Amino acid sequence: FREPCMQLMDKYGMSACECYYDSYAIYKGKKKLEGLPATYANTDDEVTSLEVYCKDPHNGLEITLQYSVFEKLDVITRSVKVKNGGADPIELRRLLSACVELDSKDYDMITLYGTWARERHVQRNPLHFGKQLVDSCRGATSHAHNNFIAIVDHKATEDYGDCYGFALCYSGSFVAGCEVNQYEKTRVFSGINPYDFSWHLDLGEEFQAPEVIMVFSASGIGTMSRTFHDVMRNNLTRGKWKDIRRPILINNWEATYFNFDTDKLLDIARESAKAGIEMLVMDDGWFGHRNDDKSSLGDWFVNEDKIKGGLKHLVDEVNKLGLKFGIWFEPEMISPDSELYKAHPDWCIHVPGREKSIARHQYVLDFSRKDVRDYIFNEMYKVLSVNKVDYLKWDFNRNLSEIGSAALPPERQKEVAHRFVLGTYEVMDRLTKAFPDMLLENCSGGGGRFDPGMLYYSPQIWTSDNTDPLERLSIQFGTSMCYPASTMGAHVSASKRAGYDTKANVALWGTFGYELDPNRFTEEESELIKAQVAEYHKYYDVIHYGELYRLISPFENEFRAAWMFVSQDKDEALVTSVVIKRPEDRGFTLRLKGLDPAKYYVDEDDGEIYSGALLMNAGICLDFNGEWDGDSFKKHFKAVK
Ligand code: DGJ
């Protein structure tokens, strides 16, 4: 009678299903999920897994419930696999990844909603009788709702209360929510959106649902977030760049948009090198004849009118300046004016004979098809294998509509959206295996595909196209509900509001970089950038490996925001506060969190020494004059040895 997790249709058109327990297995470690991103165990001791095998004797369906327990982290992951072990094909109409029963209805649901340039704002509402959910039917996670939700005590705060967090390791259409029934019990569910989904299971075929990462905290929302941060940093992101220092990049997008050439890029690189910036990223517009967003996606050959002397020349020159080189691709897209579209008009997602909706002047390539994926992978390989590319920004600027594939039979058309996501994962997997030293950063019109699935392939994701430091506060606070600083692309730009000090203070809460033309700096600004680069290196460890404490949330306080990072050994802390709107009460007391009460800490600015207990219980008095919109400060504390 409630929201089901599995729904099928047999050859008689019936949906009845009886799953009986058959057997189980418990083992150390965790198996991979075939073709899907998922958390992993670094050592077998870290995780214990349980598989529960069930069978339906009538139709031969074999169901495996998959659980893994990360004991030290208060994390359980959950997934499910079904196999058609019977004599007739079965249509799988839905297969959600998790279903959790809570014994009351007295909770709030937290979700992250938004739109382009306003991603992942926090929404919190008390549960009511009936169903309440967030979802996407766009073929991608979307800017509108993230696939993370939390169910928390009504009174839960950052530091108090029971919190259950659910993050789906998936990058396509999803549903996440709960149902409160007439007996005041809550069922929480999360998985692939059943809307327009169906999977044809032939005899012997299997379907694997994505994984849900489930976190419990008995001490508030802050602990829940920190647990998500730990599991994502340690057990989800992978590869060389998981643990080594990421380069400070400068991206030419906001500096030039499509209007650039080799000289312009080298001018940017030259100035950047002087400031100590470590990598130049050439964004959209280097290929085909792309001078605006209307053309050439799919034609991944260098436009030598702009990149004069060729790509190798540009990369060599950038390298000579001491910078690494990064490049932009939008692999899953195709422009109607491209050579590729002329050669293969049926290679995009479409319903034959019907109008195709165009968005940002482009169509979506049919990544459910292996021939399409192979072609794109090979084109990318050609560029990446002959040039020394250290970083790739993988963009995705529209959602899927009129979802259909020219390569699949009618009974498999409702598989296209999920096959598309699997196809994207496959290309990302091939790419990261072919170029293990290359840093991959995901992006989707800013942060439209910021999800745990993508973090399995790219350890950082562009958080938002909104680089205004004050609006970024809400975006970064919201994103941090589930995602660690080390995954959040955050750049200093030439945006109007606030000075460069505040822009950097906000961007330090992420994978730091620049998105501007340094040739337009005043001398004073150039000096400031050098100092910021030095600060990035100084604070890297505490931000990337430390624990986040949200002190004042912009969702609760219209005047100020404040947050801090504390190193795992509690020997170092970095506190940042930003004035959003000039407060009436000049000066305020900020109570810190997460320190060791018994340790003594020195304030690096003035050499004053305070106990951790004092900093947390009495707080620091920040009685400084002239608190104007966009002002900010940082404070760095080190334990006295
Ligand atoms: C959207 C991204 O978020 C931007 O950073 C930029 O790469 C543009 N796409 C390029 O088209």
XYZ file of C-alpha atoms and ligand atoms in Angstrom:
652
model
C 0.000 0.000 0.000
C 2.996 2.308 0.264
C 5.662 3.580 -2.116
C 7.197 0.310 -3.377
C 10.845 -0.268 -4.164
C 10.286 -2.873 -6.816
C 7.635 -3.202 -9.442
C 7.560 -5.567 -12.379
C 5.359 -6.883 -15.133
C 5.398 -10.525 -16.156
C 4.341 -12.032 -19.494
C 0.724 -12.089 -18.308
C 0.788 -8.342 -17.624
C 0.723 -9.030 -13.855
C 2.863 -7.256 -11.299
C 2.559 -9.661 -8.350
C 5.870 -10.659 -6.820
C 6.754 -12.695 -3.745
C 10.358 -12.558 -2.668
C 11.269 -15.292 -0.206
C 14.466 -15.366 1.735
C 16.821 -17.991 0.407
C 20.279 -17.537 1.908
C 22.897 -14.933 2.767
C 26.628 -14.257 2.724
C 28.735 -12.042 4.972
C 32.246 -11.126 3.943
C 35.004 -8.616 4.639
C 35.429 -5.847 2.085
C 33.068 -4.753 -0.643
C 32.438 -5.857 -4.222
C 32.373 -3.443 -7.147
C 29.033 -2.642 -8.735
C 29.264 -3.589 -12.396
C 29.334 -0.446 -14.559
C 28.262 1.853 -11.740
C 30.081 4.186 -9.370
C 30.070 3.096 -5.741
C 32.017 3.432 -2.524
C 34.928 1.069 -2.029
C 36.988 -0.303 0.860
C 40.654 0.738 0.960
C 41.386 -2.322 3.061
C 39.097 -5.247 3.696
C 39.068 -4.445 7.435
C 37.301 -1.163 6.778
C 34.035 -2.663 5.570
C 31.863 -5.708 6.140
C 29.313 -6.648 3.497
C 26.101 -8.604 3.717
C 24.232 -10.022 0.763
C 20.727 -11.375 1.277
C 19.528 -13.670 -1.510
C 15.794 -13.904 -2.180
C 13.777 -15.732 -4.808
C 10.307 -15.613 -6.280
C 9.413 -19.266 -6.982
C 6.680 -18.262 -9.460
C 8.663 -16.235 -11.956
C 12.220 -17.262 -11.056
C 13.334 -13.747 -10.130
C 16.504 -13.769 -8.011
C 16.988 -10.702 -5.855
C 20.204 -9.805 -4.062
C 20.025 -7.140 -1.367
C 23.488 -5.651 -0.944
C 24.600 -3.933 2.275
C 28.038 -2.728 3.315
C 28.847 -1.382 6.752
C 31.635 1.174 7.258
C 31.709 0.729 11.012
C 34.116 3.502 11.925
C 32.128 6.018 9.919
C 28.500 5.249 10.803
C 27.871 4.604 7.133
C 25.852 1.824 5.542
C 25.588 1.527 1.795
C 22.723 -0.257 0.169
C 21.953 -1.530 -3.293
C 19.994 -4.284 -4.996
C 20.458 -6.527 -7.998
C 17.800 -8.602 -9.738
C 18.314 -11.481 -12.122
C 15.762 -13.128 -14.308
C 16.322 -16.786 -13.430
C 12.916 -17.817 -14.820
C 11.608 -19.057 -18.163
C 10.025 -15.821 -19.515
C 11.157 -12.219 -20.004
C 10.214 -9.746 -17.270
C 9.750 -5.990 -17.431
C 11.285 -4.276 -14.436
C 9.172 -1.170 -13.911
C 11.058 0.217 -10.945
C 13.920 -0.790 -8.714
C 14.758 1.739 -6.021
C 18.056 1.403 -4.227
C 17.047 1.852 -0.612
C 13.991 1.724 1.555
C 14.342 2.533 5.238
C 11.557 2.369 7.818
C 11.646 4.908 10.657
C 9.467 4.409 13.687
C 7.882 7.858 13.848
C 6.827 10.798 11.759
C 8.475 13.455 13.924
C 11.151 14.537 11.519
C 12.082 17.303 9.129
C 13.275 16.594 5.618
C 16.258 18.551 4.327
C 16.750 18.790 0.572
C 19.016 20.840 -1.677
C 17.065 22.733 -4.347
C 18.105 25.382 -6.840
C 18.490 26.473 -10.398
C 21.360 27.558 -12.658
C 23.735 29.852 -10.714
C 21.838 29.163 -7.481
C 22.504 25.484 -6.868
C 21.918 23.449 -3.710
C 20.156 25.879 -1.421
C 18.984 24.301 1.809
C 15.270 23.591 2.178
C 13.931 22.145 5.434
C 10.310 21.184 6.093
C 8.517 19.068 8.708
C 7.204 15.774 7.364
C 3.482 15.536 6.762
C 1.182 12.587 6.147
C 1.559 11.264 2.633
C 4.435 11.343 0.167
C 7.002 14.094 -0.103
C 9.922 13.851 -2.442
C 12.407 15.506 -4.754
C 13.263 14.110 -8.142
C 14.675 14.647 -11.604
C 13.314 13.316 -14.890
C 15.919 15.192 -16.947
C 18.367 12.343 -17.502
C 20.798 14.127 -15.159
C 20.800 14.982 -11.481
C 19.923 18.613 -12.307
C 20.302 22.084 -10.861
C 16.755 21.836 -9.498
C 17.251 19.131 -6.851
C 20.269 17.236 -5.603
C 19.984 13.498 -5.016
C 20.878 13.924 -1.336
C 18.196 14.153 1.348
C 18.313 14.073 5.138
C 15.637 13.133 7.625
C 16.375 14.854 10.933
C 14.743 15.408 14.320
C 12.509 18.485 14.393
C 14.939 20.024 16.852
C 18.112 18.918 15.144
C 20.788 21.588 14.862
C 24.374 21.490 13.640
C 25.366 19.915 16.960
C 22.303 18.139 18.294
C 19.782 15.521 17.227
C 19.386 12.363 15.202
C 20.002 12.737 11.472
C 19.723 10.193 8.684
C 21.365 11.200 5.409
C 20.874 9.488 2.035
C 23.016 10.266 -1.010
C 22.467 8.378 -4.240
C 25.583 7.391 -6.162
C 24.007 8.191 -9.491
C 23.972 10.979 -12.088
C 20.672 10.468 -13.902
C 16.946 10.823 -13.224
C 16.274 9.997 -9.594
C 13.704 10.107 -6.854
C 14.390 10.610 -3.134
C 11.839 11.187 -0.452
C 9.597 9.659 2.145
C 6.088 8.609 2.894
C 4.384 8.997 6.262
C 1.585 6.487 6.630
C -1.556 6.450 8.742
C 0.279 4.715 11.602
C 2.719 7.630 11.812
C 5.655 5.636 10.455
C 8.055 7.017 7.880
C 9.420 5.133 4.897
C 12.433 6.748 3.233
C 13.275 5.796 -0.345
C 15.855 6.685 -2.953
C 16.762 5.400 -6.391
C 16.382 5.688 -10.164
C 13.226 7.636 -11.013
C 10.552 5.096 -12.035
C 8.981 7.770 -14.254
C 9.443 6.676 -17.877
C 11.722 3.850 -16.752
C 11.424 0.196 -17.565
C 14.061 -2.485 -18.107
C 13.513 -5.559 -20.220
C 15.067 -8.547 -18.473
C 15.573 -11.446 -20.823
C 16.280 -14.894 -19.467
C 19.460 -14.893 -17.410
C 19.858 -11.075 -17.548
C 20.603 -8.943 -14.493
C 19.880 -5.376 -13.484
C 22.017 -3.595 -10.908
C 20.518 -0.574 -9.112
C 22.866 2.235 -8.034
C 24.122 2.508 -4.491
C 22.754 4.744 -1.760
C 25.206 6.005 0.860
C 23.357 6.197 4.177
C 24.783 8.105 7.132
C 23.551 8.279 10.708
C 24.487 10.954 13.187
C 23.284 11.146 16.792
C 24.951 14.511 17.231
C 23.442 16.783 14.669
C 23.626 17.825 11.062
C 27.277 18.890 11.322
C 28.397 15.361 12.217
C 26.251 13.934 9.428
C 27.948 16.240 6.899
C 31.431 15.454 8.222
C 30.702 11.733 7.910
C 29.616 12.208 4.292
C 32.784 14.248 3.720
C 34.937 11.447 5.154
C 33.346 8.666 3.158
C 33.457 10.689 -0.059
C 37.085 11.707 0.407
C 38.287 8.281 1.497
C 35.976 5.757 -0.107
C 34.449 7.330 -3.210
C 36.943 9.601 -4.984
C 39.801 7.730 -6.624
C 42.982 8.018 -8.602
C 46.185 9.961 -8.384
C 44.483 13.259 -7.510
C 42.523 11.852 -4.603
C 45.312 12.568 -2.152
C 47.790 14.858 -3.809
C 47.693 18.631 -3.882
C 45.576 19.929 -6.729
C 47.117 22.672 -8.864
C 45.774 26.237 -8.602
C 44.224 26.799 -11.980
C 43.230 29.810 -13.989
C 40.350 29.296 -16.399
C 39.866 31.716 -19.298
C 36.045 31.402 -19.467
C 34.983 34.517 -17.563
C 38.040 36.384 -18.884
C 37.380 35.874 -22.607
C 34.304 33.692 -23.164
C 34.671 32.534 -26.814
C 36.870 35.421 -27.820
C 40.415 34.079 -27.448
C 43.396 32.882 -29.417
C 46.874 31.566 -28.672
C 48.263 35.028 -27.910
C 45.451 35.899 -25.538
C 45.826 32.612 -23.681
C 49.579 33.049 -23.427
C 49.099 36.574 -22.074
C 46.911 35.124 -19.354
C 49.387 32.330 -18.690
C 52.342 34.730 -18.481
C 50.704 36.948 -15.865
C 49.402 33.921 -13.982
C 52.868 32.407 -13.791
C 54.147 35.569 -12.104
C 51.530 35.130 -9.384
C 52.382 31.470 -8.824
C 49.233 30.062 -10.468
C 50.011 26.531 -11.604
C 47.740 25.624 -14.506
C 45.999 27.302 -17.437
C 42.647 25.824 -18.438
C 41.452 26.582 -21.961
C 37.664 26.557 -21.787
C 34.962 26.285 -24.430
C 35.680 27.508 -27.989
C 38.967 25.916 -29.159
C 37.525 23.407 -31.654
C 35.597 23.235 -34.939
C 34.564 26.790 -35.811
C 33.048 27.554 -32.424
C 32.945 31.285 -31.740
C 29.707 31.201 -29.791
C 27.507 28.515 -28.284
C 25.721 27.759 -31.547
C 28.200 25.437 -33.208
C 30.735 22.623 -33.505
C 30.059 20.356 -30.511
C 31.138 16.905 -31.642
C 33.874 18.255 -33.952
C 36.775 17.809 -31.578
C 39.507 19.085 -33.884
C 41.509 22.181 -33.100
C 40.468 25.500 -34.651
C 43.840 26.730 -35.883
C 42.421 30.165 -36.709
C 42.239 30.671 -32.964
C 44.838 28.260 -31.678
C 47.485 29.527 -34.072
C 50.399 27.163 -34.497
C 48.270 24.289 -33.179
C 47.496 22.856 -29.809
C 50.907 21.299 -29.262
C 52.543 24.694 -29.734
C 50.163 26.285 -27.217
C 50.707 23.531 -24.658
C 54.487 23.730 -25.094
C 54.476 27.494 -24.630
C 52.268 27.232 -21.544
C 54.547 24.533 -20.139
C 57.605 26.702 -20.842
C 56.057 29.329 -18.591
C 56.012 26.690 -15.881
C 52.257 26.059 -16.019
C 50.348 22.860 -16.560
C 47.683 22.800 -19.250
C 43.997 21.905 -19.042
C 41.286 21.656 -21.684
C 37.474 21.759 -21.940
C 35.239 19.157 -23.600
C 31.511 18.581 -23.707
C 31.617 14.957 -24.853
C 27.919 14.058 -24.600
C 26.742 16.876 -26.894
C 26.358 17.612 -30.601
C 25.632 20.856 -32.468
C 23.264 20.709 -35.436
C 25.842 22.483 -37.632
C 28.635 20.031 -36.802
C 30.341 17.715 -39.267
C 29.382 14.929 -36.898
C 25.672 15.737 -37.088
C 25.811 15.924 -40.877
C 27.393 12.470 -40.988
C 25.214 10.915 -38.250
C 21.896 12.721 -37.722
C 20.589 9.650 -35.859
C 23.363 9.771 -33.256
C 21.498 12.101 -30.954
C 18.832 11.270 -28.398
C 15.524 11.661 -30.258
C 12.165 10.148 -31.107
C 12.225 9.336 -34.838
C 9.829 11.452 -36.889
C 9.247 13.979 -34.111
C 10.591 17.436 -33.437
C 13.703 17.475 -31.234
C 13.829 20.201 -28.592
C 17.002 22.186 -28.810
C 18.590 23.696 -25.712
C 21.620 25.989 -25.707
C 21.536 25.360 -29.470
C 22.576 21.731 -29.037
C 21.332 18.148 -28.926
C 22.439 15.336 -26.635
C 24.466 12.517 -28.149
C 23.061 9.040 -27.724
C 25.601 7.691 -25.245
C 23.461 4.569 -24.822
C 25.099 3.491 -28.119
C 28.514 1.900 -28.102
C 29.385 3.158 -31.616
C 28.717 6.741 -30.500
C 30.742 6.319 -27.317
C 33.637 4.717 -29.177
C 33.696 7.534 -31.710
C 33.757 10.265 -29.062
C 36.307 8.449 -26.927
C 38.594 8.039 -29.953
C 38.267 11.711 -30.910
C 39.137 12.741 -27.365
C 41.977 10.224 -27.275
C 43.477 11.776 -30.413
C 43.643 15.189 -28.725
C 44.784 13.932 -25.342
C 47.384 11.418 -26.457
C 49.459 13.789 -28.606
C 49.273 16.794 -26.288
C 50.402 16.999 -22.706
C 47.036 17.612 -21.084
C 47.096 17.639 -17.282
C 43.438 18.393 -16.651
C 40.118 17.971 -18.415
C 36.914 19.867 -17.659
C 33.974 17.675 -18.709
C 30.943 19.905 -19.242
C 27.261 19.037 -19.788
C 25.086 22.011 -20.644
C 21.607 20.703 -21.275
C 19.242 17.994 -20.110
C 17.712 15.114 -22.034
C 14.304 15.487 -23.669
C 12.277 13.366 -26.153
C 14.293 10.444 -24.845
C 14.660 7.740 -27.479
C 17.424 5.871 -29.289
C 17.598 4.864 -32.956
C 19.569 1.786 -31.941
C 17.184 0.084 -29.525
C 14.019 -1.980 -30.140
C 10.648 -0.692 -28.841
C 10.707 -2.846 -25.710
C 14.011 -1.253 -24.658
C 13.213 2.445 -25.318
C 12.493 3.106 -21.651
C 16.021 1.955 -20.857
C 17.611 4.817 -22.800
C 17.936 7.357 -19.969
C 19.686 4.852 -17.690
C 21.770 3.414 -20.534
C 22.848 6.987 -21.295
C 24.161 7.417 -17.740
C 25.913 4.026 -17.896
C 27.429 5.129 -21.217
C 28.757 8.341 -19.713
C 30.256 6.379 -16.823
C 31.868 3.971 -19.296
C 33.557 6.781 -21.259
C 34.726 8.456 -18.045
C 36.102 5.143 -16.864
C 37.994 4.578 -20.131
C 39.309 8.107 -20.044
C 40.573 7.945 -16.483
C 42.197 4.570 -17.193
C 43.817 5.784 -20.433
C 45.088 8.989 -18.762
C 45.578 8.144 -15.090
C 47.669 11.271 -14.437
C 45.082 13.647 -15.833
C 42.849 15.480 -13.354
C 39.186 15.288 -14.353
C 36.779 18.016 -13.209
C 33.086 17.585 -13.858
C 30.808 20.475 -14.644
C 27.249 20.872 -15.863
C 26.320 24.452 -16.644
C 27.934 25.122 -13.278
C 26.770 22.568 -10.703
C 23.949 20.727 -12.473
C 25.513 17.297 -12.052
C 27.179 17.644 -8.666
C 26.494 14.188 -7.280
C 28.261 11.218 -5.652
C 28.224 9.284 -8.947
C 30.387 11.873 -10.667
C 32.798 12.009 -7.724
C 33.788 8.419 -8.449
C 35.337 9.607 -11.724
C 36.352 13.185 -10.942
C 37.570 14.223 -7.501
C 36.357 17.784 -8.074
C 33.267 19.319 -9.656
C 32.600 22.924 -10.702
C 30.155 24.032 -8.025
C 28.340 26.827 -9.828
C 28.719 29.390 -12.599
C 27.891 31.948 -9.938
C 31.244 33.267 -8.701
C 29.835 36.225 -6.742
C 31.373 35.592 -3.312
C 28.255 36.558 -1.368
C 25.880 34.400 -3.394
C 28.469 31.621 -3.353
C 28.088 31.459 0.438
C 24.626 29.890 0.221
C 25.731 27.616 -2.628
C 28.775 26.387 -0.720
C 26.940 26.058 2.609
C 24.246 24.000 0.871
C 26.710 21.878 -1.089
C 28.661 21.182 2.111
C 25.622 19.427 3.605
C 26.867 16.376 1.750
C 30.057 17.195 -0.184
C 33.563 17.968 1.139
C 35.588 21.083 0.319
C 38.075 18.996 -1.671
C 35.348 18.301 -4.257
C 33.983 21.833 -4.686
C 35.449 23.892 -7.557
C 35.639 27.482 -6.274
C 37.246 30.358 -8.189
C 38.065 33.997 -7.650
C 36.546 36.019 -10.482
C 36.219 39.646 -11.527
C 32.622 39.643 -10.198
C 31.507 43.046 -8.995
C 30.656 42.613 -5.326
C 33.297 42.428 -2.584
C 37.053 42.818 -2.821
C 39.609 40.233 -3.870
C 40.348 39.362 -0.246
C 36.757 38.230 0.353
C 36.572 36.506 -3.029
C 39.628 34.465 -2.053
C 38.393 33.819 1.485
C 35.243 32.253 0.016
C 37.029 30.408 -2.825
C 39.511 28.888 -0.375
C 36.586 26.715 0.764
C 37.052 24.456 -2.243
C 39.436 23.524 -5.019
C 40.815 27.006 -5.443
C 41.404 28.794 -8.735
C 40.912 31.938 -10.797
C 38.494 32.813 -13.553
C 39.593 36.242 -14.826
C 42.203 38.060 -16.878
C 45.175 38.856 -14.635
C 46.390 41.422 -17.189
C 43.598 43.683 -15.960
C 44.916 43.725 -12.394
C 46.312 46.809 -10.760
C 49.761 46.401 -9.251
C 48.194 46.188 -5.830
C 45.804 43.443 -6.954
C 48.677 41.474 -8.492
C 50.475 41.525 -5.156
C 47.288 40.389 -3.431
C 46.957 37.417 -5.788
C 50.519 36.332 -4.958
C 49.612 36.424 -1.284
C 46.446 34.397 -1.953
C 48.409 31.751 -3.816
C 50.713 31.463 -0.815
C 47.698 31.209 1.502
C 46.196 28.459 -0.615
C 49.339 26.381 -0.084
C 49.497 27.238 3.588
C 45.896 26.269 4.332
C 45.538 23.439 1.815
C 45.815 20.574 4.298
C 43.449 21.935 6.918
C 40.808 22.694 4.264
C 41.150 19.583 2.132
C 41.738 16.994 4.832
C 40.249 18.762 7.865
C 36.758 18.745 9.345
C 34.225 21.430 8.443
C 32.168 23.222 11.099
C 29.432 25.539 9.844
C 29.274 28.302 12.473
C 26.768 30.827 11.078
C 24.659 29.792 8.135
C 23.510 32.320 5.520
C 20.217 30.413 5.503
C 19.673 31.401 9.137
C 21.422 34.758 9.383
C 21.010 37.474 6.783
C 23.974 39.483 8.091
C 26.899 37.108 8.438
C 28.191 33.703 7.526
C 31.035 31.909 9.288
C 32.678 28.515 9.041
C 35.877 26.816 10.100
C 38.084 23.880 9.292
C 39.857 21.898 12.008
C 42.687 19.475 11.248
C 42.065 15.823 12.127
C 44.597 16.022 14.989
C 42.928 19.255 16.237
C 46.248 21.097 16.082
C 45.176 23.653 13.491
C 42.051 25.640 12.701
C 41.106 28.177 10.038
C 38.090 30.369 10.774
C 36.410 32.531 8.116
C 33.563 34.992 8.434
C 31.907 37.146 5.777
C 29.564 40.112 6.209
C 26.634 39.628 3.858
C 24.747 42.750 4.892
C 25.953 45.450 7.231
C 24.852 44.321 10.710
C 23.305 46.625 13.300
C 25.327 45.092 16.113
C 28.855 46.119 15.295
C 31.252 43.456 16.532
C 30.166 40.033 17.665
C 31.271 36.982 19.540
C 31.983 33.892 17.525
C 32.091 30.569 19.350
C 34.381 28.092 17.634
C 33.782 24.359 17.363
C 35.657 21.123 16.964
C 38.792 22.134 18.885
C 40.390 20.198 21.717
C 39.199 21.941 24.932
C 42.392 20.944 26.704
C 44.773 22.302 24.082
C 46.068 25.864 23.883
C 45.952 27.670 20.574
C 47.891 30.667 19.387
C 46.162 33.241 17.182
C 48.637 33.764 14.359
C 47.662 37.436 13.886
C 48.557 38.775 17.306
C 50.249 35.899 19.116
C 47.489 35.734 21.785
C 47.046 32.308 23.321
C 43.645 30.840 24.211
C 42.513 27.457 25.440
C 40.326 25.412 23.133
C 37.691 25.473 25.900
C 37.704 29.258 25.930
C 37.499 29.542 22.144
C 34.555 27.165 22.062
C 32.652 28.259 25.188
C 33.338 31.980 25.455
C 34.291 32.530 21.840
C 36.364 35.213 20.208
C 35.182 38.787 20.342
C 35.375 40.263 16.857
C 34.938 43.879 17.651
C 36.241 45.443 14.493
C 34.997 48.705 13.021
C 33.513 49.251 9.598
C 31.796 45.968 8.945
C 30.455 46.586 5.462
C 28.758 44.269 3.028
C 31.376 42.011 1.533
C 33.970 42.480 4.307
C 35.513 39.313 5.626
C 38.248 37.970 7.831
C 40.178 34.788 8.432
C 41.765 33.636 11.647
C 44.349 30.927 11.843
C 44.995 29.080 15.089
C 47.750 26.606 15.844
C 48.048 24.417 18.906
C 50.879 25.415 21.231
C 53.225 22.473 21.688
C 29.233 26.060 -18.452
C 30.338 26.031 -17.445
O 29.825 25.987 -16.162
C 31.251 27.234 -17.640
O 32.245 27.239 -16.667
C 31.833 27.179 -19.025
O 32.680 26.066 -19.136
C 30.718 27.122 -20.063
N 29.784 26.069 -19.784
C 31.293 26.937 -21.438
O 30.344 26.762 -22.384
